[in-house]
Coordinates of C-alpha atoms in Angstrom, one line a residue:
X1281 CA 80.1 133.3 135.5
X1282 CA 77.7 130.9 133.9
X1283 CA 76.9 127.4 135.2
X1284 CA 79.0 125.8 132.5
X1285 CA 82.3 126.9 131.0
X1286 CA 81.9 128.4 127.5
X1287 CA 84.3 125.7 126.2
X1288 CA 85.6 122.4 127.6
X1289 CA 88.0 120.1 125.8
X1290 CA 88.0 116.8 127.6
X1291 CA 90.6 114.0 127.3
X1292 CA 91.7 115.0 123.8
X1293 CA 94.2 112.7 122.1
X1294 CA 95.7 113.0 118.7
X1295 CA 98.5 111.0 117.1
X1296 CA 100.6 111.3 113.9
X1297 CA 102.9 108.6 112.6
X1298 CA 105.5 108.1 115.4
X1299 CA 104.3 111.1 117.4
X1300 CA 101.7 111.4 120.2
X1301 CA 100.8 115.1 119.7
X1302 CA 98.1 115.3 122.3
X1303 CA 97.7 112.8 125.2
X1304 CA 94.5 112.9 127.2
X1305 CA 94.6 116.7 127.4
X1306 CA 92.0 118.9 129.1
X1307 CA 91.3 122.6 128.7
X1308 CA 88.5 124.9 129.5
X1309 CA 87.5 128.5 128.7
X1310 CA 85.1 130.8 130.5
X1311 CA 82.8 133.3 128.9
X1312 CA 84.5 136.8 128.8
X1313 CA 87.9 135.3 129.7
X1314 CA 91.3 135.6 128.1
X1315 CA 93.0 132.3 128.6
X1316 CA 96.7 131.9 127.7
X1317 CA 98.2 128.7 126.4
X1318 CA 101.9 128.3 127.1
X1319 CA 104.3 125.6 126.0
X1320 CA 107.5 125.0 124.1
X1321 CA 107.5 124.5 120.4
X1322 CA 106.2 121.0 119.8
X1323 CA 104.3 120.9 123.1
X1324 CA 101.0 120.4 121.2
X1325 CA 99.5 124.0 121.2
X1326 CA 98.9 124.1 117.4
X1327 CA 97.5 120.6 117.3
X1328 CA 95.0 121.4 120.1
X1329 CA 93.8 124.5 118.3
X1330 CA 93.5 122.6 115.0
X1331 CA 91.3 120.0 116.8
X1332 CA 89.1 122.8 118.1
X1333 CA 88.9 124.4 114.7
X1334 CA 87.9 121.2 112.9
X1335 CA 91.2 120.9 111.0
X1336 CA 92.1 117.7 112.8
X1337 CA 89.9 115.0 114.2
X1338 CA 91.0 113.5 117.5
X1339 CA 91.2 109.8 118.2
X1340 CA 89.4 110.3 121.5
X1341 CA 88.0 113.1 123.6
X1342 CA 85.0 115.4 123.7
X1343 CA 84.5 119.1 122.9
X1344 CA 81.7 120.6 125.0
X1345 CA 80.3 124.1 124.4
X1346 CA 77.8 125.7 126.9
X1347 CA 77.5 122.3 128.6
X1348 CA 76.6 120.4 125.4
X1349 CA 78.7 118.1 123.3
X1350 CA 79.7 119.7 120.0
X1351 CA 80.1 117.6 116.9
X1352 CA 83.0 119.2 115.0
X1353 CA 83.9 117.2 111.9
X1354 CA 85.4 120.1 110.0
X1355 CA 86.0 123.9 109.7
X1356 CA 82.4 124.7 108.7
X1357 CA 81.1 122.9 111.9
X1358 CA 83.6 124.9 114.0
X1359 CA 82.3 128.1 112.5
X1360 CA 78.7 127.1 113.3
X1361 CA 79.6 126.8 116.9
X1362 CA 81.2 130.3 116.9
X1363 CA 84.8 129.2 116.9
X1364 CA 87.2 131.4 114.9
X1365 CA 91.0 131.1 114.7
X1366 CA 93.3 134.0 113.8
X1367 CA 96.5 132.3 112.7
X1368 CA 100.0 133.7 113.1
X1369 CA 100.3 134.1 109.4
X1370 CA 97.5 136.4 108.4
X1371 CA 95.2 135.2 105.6
X1372 CA 94.0 138.4 104.0
X1373 CA 94.0 138.8 100.2
X1374 CA 96.0 142.0 99.6
X1375 CA 94.3 143.2 96.4
X1376 CA 90.8 142.9 97.8
X1377 CA 89.1 145.5 100.0
X1378 CA 88.7 145.1 103.7
X1379 CA 85.0 144.4 103.4
X1380 CA 85.6 141.8 100.6
X1381 CA 88.0 140.0 102.9
X1382 CA 85.7 140.1 105.9
X1383 CA 82.8 138.6 103.8
X1384 CA 84.8 136.4 101.5
X1385 CA 82.6 133.5 100.2
X1386 CA 79.7 135.0 102.2
X1387 CA 79.0 138.2 100.3
X1388 CA 75.5 139.7 100.7
X1389 CA 73.6 139.7 97.4
X1390 CA 71.1 142.1 95.8
X1391 CA 67.8 140.7 94.7
X1392 CA 69.4 140.4 91.2
X1393 CA 72.0 138.0 92.6
X1394 CA 74.9 140.4 92.4
X1395 CA 77.3 141.2 95.3
X1396 CA 75.7 144.0 97.4
X1397 CA 79.0 146.0 97.8
X1398 CA 77.2 148.9 99.6
X1399 CA 75.7 146.6 102.3
X1400 CA 78.9 144.7 102.6
X1401 CA 80.8 148.0 103.2
X1402 CA 78.2 149.2 105.6
X1403 CA 78.1 146.0 107.7
X1404 CA 81.9 145.9 107.8
X1405 CA 82.1 149.5 108.9
X1406 CA 79.7 148.8 111.8
X1407 CA 81.9 145.9 113.0
X1408 CA 85.1 147.9 112.7
X1409 CA 83.4 150.7 114.6
X1410 CA 82.7 148.4 117.5
X1411 CA 86.4 147.5 117.6
X1412 CA 87.4 151.2 117.7
X1413 CA 89.2 150.7 114.4
X1414 CA 89.7 153.7 112.1
X1415 CA 89.8 151.6 108.9
X1416 CA 87.7 152.3 105.8
X1417 CA 85.8 149.2 104.6
X1418 CA 86.7 150.0 101.0
X1419 CA 90.5 150.2 101.6
X1420 CA 92.6 147.5 99.9
X1421 CA 93.9 145.1 102.6
X1422 CA 97.4 145.2 101.2
X1423 CA 97.7 148.9 102.2
X1424 CA 97.1 148.2 105.9
X1425 CA 99.7 147.9 108.6
X1426 CA 100.1 144.5 110.2
X1427 CA 98.2 145.7 113.3
X1428 CA 95.3 146.9 111.1
X1429 CA 95.3 143.6 109.3
X1430 CA 94.9 141.9 112.7
X1431 CA 91.9 144.0 113.4
X1432 CA 90.4 143.0 110.0
X1433 CA 90.9 139.4 111.0
X1434 CA 89.1 140.0 114.2
X1435 CA 86.3 141.8 112.3
X1436 CA 86.0 138.8 110.1
X1437 CA 85.7 136.6 113.1
X1438 CA 82.9 138.8 114.6
X1439 CA 81.1 138.8 111.3
X1440 CA 80.9 135.0 111.8
X1441 CA 79.3 135.6 115.3
X1442 CA 82.5 134.2 116.9
X1443 CA 82.1 133.4 120.6
X1444 CA 85.4 131.6 120.9
X1445 CA 88.3 133.5 119.4
X1446 CA 91.8 131.9 119.1
X1447 CA 94.8 134.2 118.7
X1448 CA 98.1 132.5 117.8
X1449 CA 101.1 134.7 118.4
X1450 CA 99.2 137.8 117.3
X1451 CA 101.9 140.3 118.4
X1452 CA 104.9 138.8 116.7
X1453 CA 105.1 141.5 114.1
X1454 CA 103.5 144.4 116.0
X1455 CA 105.1 147.5 117.6
X1456 CA 104.5 148.3 121.3
X1457 CA 101.9 150.9 120.3
X1458 CA 100.1 148.4 118.1
X1459 CA 100.2 145.8 120.9
X1460 CA 98.4 148.3 123.1
X1461 CA 95.7 148.8 120.4
X1462 CA 95.2 145.0 120.1
X1463 CA 94.9 144.6 123.9
X1464 CA 92.3 147.4 123.9
X1465 CA 90.3 145.5 121.3
X1466 CA 90.6 142.3 123.3
X1467 CA 89.3 144.0 126.4
X1468 CA 86.2 145.2 124.4
X1469 CA 85.6 141.7 123.2
X1470 CA 86.1 140.3 126.7
X1471 CA 83.4 142.8 128.0
X1472 CA 81.0 141.5 125.3
X1473 CA 81.4 137.9 126.6
X1474 CA 83.7 136.6 123.9
X1475 CA 86.1 133.9 125.2
X1476 CA 89.6 134.4 123.9
X1477 CA 92.4 131.8 123.7
X1478 CA 95.7 133.6 123.6
X1479 CA 98.9 131.7 122.5
X1480 CA 102.2 133.5 123.0
X1481 CA 105.8 133.0 124.0
X1482 CA 106.0 136.5 125.5
X1483 CA 105.6 136.2 129.2
X1484 CA 105.1 140.0 129.7
X1485 CA 102.0 139.9 127.4
X1486 CA 100.5 136.9 129.1
X1487 CA 100.8 138.6 132.5
X1488 CA 99.2 141.8 131.1
X1489 CA 96.2 140.5 129.2
X1490 CA 95.3 137.0 130.4
X1491 CA 93.0 135.9 133.3
X1492 CA 94.4 132.3 133.4
X1493 CA 97.3 130.5 131.8
X1494 CA 97.4 126.8 131.0
X1495 CA 100.7 125.1 130.4
X1496 CA 101.1 122.0 128.2
X1497 CA 104.2 119.8 127.7
X1498 CA 104.7 116.9 125.4
X1499 CA 101.0 116.9 124.5
X1500 CA 99.9 116.7 128.1
X1501 CA 98.1 119.0 130.4
X1502 CA 100.5 120.3 133.1
X1503 CA 98.4 122.8 135.0
X1504 CA 96.3 126.0 134.9
X1505 CA 97.3 129.0 137.0
X1506 CA 95.4 132.2 137.8
X1507 CA 97.6 134.8 136.2
X1508 CA 97.6 137.1 139.2
X1509 CA 98.7 134.2 141.5
X1510 CA 101.7 132.9 139.5
X1511 CA 105.1 134.2 138.3
X1512 CA 107.6 133.6 135.4
X1513 CA 109.8 131.1 137.3
X1514 CA 106.8 128.9 138.1
X1515 CA 105.6 128.9 134.5
X1516 CA 109.0 128.2 133.1
X1517 CA 109.4 125.3 135.6
X1518 CA 106.0 123.9 134.4
X1519 CA 107.0 124.2 130.8
X1520 CA 110.3 122.5 130.9
X1521 CA 109.6 120.0 133.7
X1522 CA 112.5 121.2 135.9
X1523 CA 113.3 124.1 138.2
X1524 CA 115.3 126.7 136.4
X1525 CA 117.1 129.1 138.6
X1526 CA 117.8 131.2 135.6
X1527 CA 117.7 130.5 131.9
X1528 CA 120.0 133.4 131.1
X1529 CA 123.7 132.5 130.5
X1530 CA 126.4 135.0 131.5
X1531 CA 130.1 134.3 132.4
X1532 CA 132.7 136.8 133.3
X1533 CA 135.2 137.2 130.4
X1534 CA 138.4 139.0 129.6
X1535 CA 138.0 141.4 126.7
X1536 CA 140.4 141.8 123.9
X1537 CA 141.2 144.9 121.8
X1538 CA 138.6 147.0 120.0
X1539 CA 137.1 144.9 117.2
X1540 CA 134.5 147.4 115.9
X1541 CA 134.6 151.2 116.1
X1542 CA 131.8 153.3 114.7
X1543 CA 132.3 157.0 114.4
X1544 CA 129.8 159.8 113.9
X1545 CA 127.3 157.9 111.7
X1546 CA 124.5 160.1 110.3
X1547 CA 121.6 159.4 108.1
X1548 CA 119.0 162.1 107.5
X1549 CA 115.8 161.5 109.5
X1550 CA 117.1 158.3 111.1
X1551 CA 120.6 158.5 112.7
X1552 CA 122.3 161.5 114.3
X1553 CA 126.0 161.4 115.1
X1554 CA 126.2 157.8 116.5
X1555 CA 129.5 156.5 117.8
X1556 CA 130.4 153.4 119.9
X1557 CA 133.0 150.7 120.3
X1558 CA 132.9 147.0 120.7
X1559 CA 135.7 144.8 122.1
X1560 CA 136.7 141.2 121.3
X1561 CA 134.7 138.9 123.6
X1562 CA 132.2 141.5 124.6
X1563 CA 128.4 141.4 124.3
X1564 CA 127.1 144.9 123.7
X1565 CA 123.3 145.3 123.9
X1566 CA 121.2 147.9 122.1
X1567 CA 118.0 149.0 123.9
X1568 CA 115.4 151.5 123.0
X1569 CA 111.8 151.8 121.9
X1570 CA 110.5 151.0 118.4
X1571 CA 111.7 153.8 116.1
X1572 CA 114.8 154.7 118.1
X1573 CA 117.1 153.7 115.2
X1574 CA 118.7 150.5 116.5
X1575 CA 118.1 148.3 113.4
X1576 CA 118.6 151.2 111.1
X1577 CA 122.0 151.8 112.7
X1578 CA 123.1 148.2 112.0
X1579 CA 121.7 148.3 108.5
X1580 CA 123.8 151.4 107.8
X1581 CA 126.9 149.8 109.3
X1582 CA 126.5 146.8 107.0
X1583 CA 125.8 149.0 104.0
X1584 CA 122.3 147.7 103.5
X1585 CA 121.0 151.2 103.9
X1586 CA 123.3 154.2 102.9
X1587 CA 124.7 156.6 105.5
X1588 CA 125.3 160.3 104.8
X1589 CA 128.5 160.4 106.8
X1590 CA 130.5 158.5 109.4
X1591 CA 133.4 156.0 109.6
X1592 CA 133.5 152.3 110.5
X1593 CA 136.6 150.4 111.6
X1594 CA 137.0 146.6 112.0
X1595 CA 140.1 145.6 114.0
X1596 CA 141.6 149.0 113.1
X1597 CA 141.0 148.8 109.4
X1598 CA 138.4 151.1 107.9
X1599 CA 135.5 149.8 106.0
X1600 CA 135.7 152.3 103.2
X1601 CA 132.6 151.4 101.1
X1602 CA 130.1 149.7 103.4
X1603 CA 128.2 146.8 101.7
X1604 CA 127.1 143.4 103.1
X1605 CA 129.8 141.7 100.9
X1606 CA 132.5 144.1 102.0
X1607 CA 131.5 143.8 105.6
X1608 CA 131.5 140.0 105.5
X1609 CA 135.0 140.0 103.9
X1610 CA 136.2 142.0 106.9
X1611 CA 134.4 139.7 109.4
X1612 CA 131.2 141.7 110.2
X1613 CA 127.9 139.8 109.7
X1614 CA 124.4 140.1 111.0
X1615 CA 121.6 137.6 111.9
X1616 CA 118.5 139.7 110.8
X1617 CA 115.3 140.2 112.8
X1618 CA 113.1 138.4 110.3
X1619 CA 114.8 135.0 109.8
X1620 CA 112.2 133.7 107.5
X1621 CA 112.3 136.5 104.9
X1622 CA 115.9 137.6 105.2
X1623 CA 117.9 134.8 106.9
X1624 CA 116.8 131.5 105.4
X1625 CA 115.7 129.8 102.2
X1626 CA 112.8 128.0 103.8
X1627 CA 112.2 125.4 101.1
X1628 CA 115.8 124.3 101.1
X1629 CA 117.8 122.0 103.4
X1630 CA 119.6 122.7 106.7
X1631 CA 122.8 121.8 104.7
X1632 CA 122.1 124.3 102.0
X1633 CA 121.3 127.2 104.5
X1634 CA 124.2 126.5 106.9
X1635 CA 126.8 126.7 104.1
X1636 CA 125.3 129.4 102.0
X1637 CA 127.8 132.0 103.1
X1638 CA 130.9 129.8 102.5
X1639 CA 130.3 128.2 99.1
X1640 CA 133.9 128.9 98.0
X1641 CA 135.2 126.6 100.7
X1642 CA 133.8 123.4 99.1
X1643 CA 133.0 124.4 95.5
X1644 CA 135.9 124.8 93.0
X1645 CA 136.6 124.3 89.3
X1646 CA 136.8 120.6 90.0
X1647 CA 133.3 120.4 91.4
X1648 CA 131.6 120.0 94.8
X1649 CA 133.6 118.6 97.8
X1650 CA 130.7 116.9 99.5
X1651 CA 132.8 115.5 102.3
X1652 CA 134.1 118.9 103.3
X1653 CA 130.6 120.4 103.1
X1654 CA 129.2 117.7 105.4
X1655 CA 132.0 118.3 107.8
X1656 CA 131.2 122.0 108.0
X1657 CA 127.5 121.3 108.6
X1658 CA 128.1 118.6 111.2
X1659 CA 130.4 120.9 113.1
X1660 CA 127.8 123.6 113.6
X1661 CA 124.8 121.3 114.0
X1662 CA 126.7 119.8 116.9
X1663 CA 128.1 123.0 118.3
X1664 CA 124.7 124.7 118.3
X1665 CA 122.7 121.6 119.2
X1666 CA 120.4 122.0 116.2
X1667 CA 117.7 119.4 116.4
X1668 CA 117.2 117.9 113.0
X1669 CA 116.7 114.3 111.8
X1670 CA 119.1 115.0 108.9
X1671 CA 121.2 117.7 107.4
X1672 CA 119.0 117.3 104.3
X1673 CA 115.8 118.2 106.2
X1674 CA 113.9 121.2 104.8
X1675 CA 114.7 124.1 107.2
X1676 CA 111.1 125.4 107.0
X1677 CA 110.1 122.2 108.8
X1678 CA 112.2 122.9 111.9
X1679 CA 111.0 124.7 115.0
X1680 CA 111.6 128.5 115.2
X1681 CA 114.4 128.0 117.7
X1682 CA 116.2 125.6 115.4
X1683 CA 115.7 127.8 112.4
X1684 CA 117.4 130.6 114.3
X1685 CA 120.3 128.3 115.1
X1686 CA 120.7 127.5 111.4
X1687 CA 120.9 131.2 110.6
X1688 CA 123.6 131.6 113.3
X1689 CA 125.4 128.6 111.9
X1690 CA 125.4 130.1 108.4
X1691 CA 127.3 133.1 109.7
X1692 CA 129.6 131.3 112.1
X1693 CA 130.8 129.2 109.2
X1694 CA 132.1 132.5 107.7
X1695 CA 134.4 132.9 110.9
X1696 CA 133.2 136.4 111.9
X1697 CA 135.0 138.9 114.1
X1698 CA 131.7 140.7 114.8
X1699 CA 128.3 139.1 115.0
X1700 CA 125.2 141.3 115.1
X1701 CA 122.0 139.6 116.4
X1702 CA 118.8 141.6 115.8
X1703 CA 116.0 140.3 118.1
X1704 CA 117.7 136.8 118.3
X1705 CA 114.9 135.2 120.4
X1706 CA 111.8 136.6 118.8
X1707 CA 109.1 134.0 118.3
X1708 CA 111.0 131.1 119.9
X1709 CA 110.1 129.2 123.1
X1710 CA 111.8 129.5 126.5
X1711 CA 113.9 126.4 126.1
X1712 CA 115.2 127.5 122.7
X1713 CA 115.9 131.0 124.2
X1714 CA 118.1 129.4 126.8
X1715 CA 120.0 127.6 124.0
X1716 CA 120.5 130.9 122.1
X1717 CA 121.8 132.6 125.3
X1718 CA 124.2 129.7 125.8
X1719 CA 125.4 130.1 122.2
X1720 CA 125.9 133.8 122.5
X1721 CA 127.9 133.4 125.7
X1722 CA 130.0 130.6 124.1
X1723 CA 130.8 132.7 121.1
X1724 CA 131.8 135.7 123.2
X1725 CA 134.2 133.4 125.2
X1726 CA 135.8 132.5 121.8
X1727 CA 136.6 136.2 121.3
X1728 CA 133.9 137.2 118.9
X1729 CA 132.5 140.7 119.4
X1730 CA 128.7 140.4 119.7
X1731 CA 125.9 143.0 119.4
X1732 CA 122.5 142.1 120.5
X1733 CA 119.4 144.2 119.6
X1734 CA 116.5 143.2 121.8
X1735 CA 113.1 144.6 122.8
X1736 CA 113.1 142.4 125.9
X1737 CA 114.8 144.4 128.6
X1738 CA 115.4 141.4 130.8
X1739 CA 117.2 139.8 128.0
X1740 CA 119.8 142.5 127.4
X1741 CA 120.2 143.2 131.1
X1742 CA 121.0 139.6 131.8
X1743 CA 123.3 138.6 128.9
X1744 CA 125.1 141.8 128.0
X1745 CA 128.3 143.4 129.3
X1746 CA 127.2 146.9 128.4
X1747 CA 124.0 148.4 127.0
X1748 CA 123.8 151.2 124.5
X1749 CA 120.4 152.9 124.9
X1750 CA 119.1 154.7 121.8
X1751 CA 116.5 157.5 121.6
X1752 CA 115.6 159.6 118.6
X1753 CA 118.4 158.2 116.4
X1754 CA 121.1 158.9 119.0
X1755 CA 122.9 156.8 121.7
X1756 CA 121.5 158.6 124.8
X1757 CA 123.7 156.6 127.2
X1758 CA 125.9 153.5 127.4
X1759 CA 125.3 151.6 130.7
X1760 CA 127.6 149.2 132.4
X1761 CA 126.1 145.9 133.4
X1762 CA 126.2 146.9 137.1
X1763 CA 124.1 150.0 136.5
X1764 CA 121.5 148.6 134.0
X1765 CA 118.0 148.2 135.3
X1766 CA 114.7 148.3 133.5
X1767 CA 113.8 151.6 135.0
X1768 CA 117.1 153.2 134.0
X1769 CA 117.0 151.9 130.4
X1770 CA 113.4 153.1 130.0
X1771 CA 114.3 156.6 131.2
X1772 CA 117.1 156.9 128.7
X1773 CA 115.0 155.2 126.0
X1774 CA 112.2 157.7 126.3
X1775 CA 114.3 160.9 126.6
X1776 CA 113.7 161.2 130.3
X1777 CA 117.4 161.5 131.2
X1778 CA 120.1 163.3 129.3
X1779 CA 123.3 161.3 128.4

């Protein structure tokens, strides 16, 4: 370890109208370290990174690199100091090659002033090779997987001689295999002395890849822990400012009659003779590794994807021609995994999104019943504790957790009998997760049958009554809550035990 930290951010403060985003905050990063930053949405993580990257200028504070004060007045200055940020939303241009993306605006030129494509491809290939990436430099970026695009972003950073690399929620769209590939790349960079700032809501990842974790709350530094010397409960307590015995919500309930019965669903190459039942007031979890068929099963039940054979019954009545509209009419709805692409109209209001599924309730031949519409929105904003300054606020301006609540509100307004939630807490902070768990439990107590698909084993173990484990397009076992452990689920999810 060098005499000085690679990076120090000292007493950083940044304000926006009416908001103190950063308040005298301190942070440091060592050479060859992966340092996690943890905090709820709105805690100041993004603002801190934008100050480091030269996007924002702080009112006070000092950035020190290798023991010397750095003058960062803009993004170009940050790059000169070897600072590179890989944002959650990837910035590649899909119709350009990998090499062209890596060297965008910095293309090498021939002596005639033309872009030297051969050299650009050669240099890019060398960088990709050091990352262990089997990506051709002349491939169009739009043809790459999300994981490969992440590697190209890292290659771009290395082409800028990045010494400080910031990764903001880099695994939000990656499979488990791709996450493993990313971590291997990070370990290579760590061995080369690159300092990595890693922002994630996923506790398991922070414990796997980081050396230290810094928690910030309300724009203030709370504390830094050595990863090997802390635990989840301690970090959660630091994040929310109070001791949480458990942020999962589960209450014993009395189940009603069967509300959903799925019989022998098959779809070539995806689903193989899948059957299960769901009772009123029951929370049924679906576990399994990526590719097991969980989301595909729900899409077939809803008629989004066609099934080759099988039967679906809702409260004893058969859904004869599955389609999203037909399923909704019978009380079967789904909150999709990707709320931004499939669940919300981001550039429209909370009011618009929350009532999108029930337009017929307040629009008639005589016009729009504004009072009734507001009453519907107010009910669910209050019920779900949606934090918004106004029902007219643009939903894309809300935090991830509140966006998720708006999607849930949209379907609750349709009075469902069965609510399917696909990865309901992906990309939201721990406090928002606790809210979602409370909502799920509350809805189950009201008699709604709920299906939860989740890649977080602790989540389905702690909130579900039963867990259906899928492997290879089949349900390999349905576990009662009392027998569900991470080890048991993983055995059935990987074909290690026969149902």
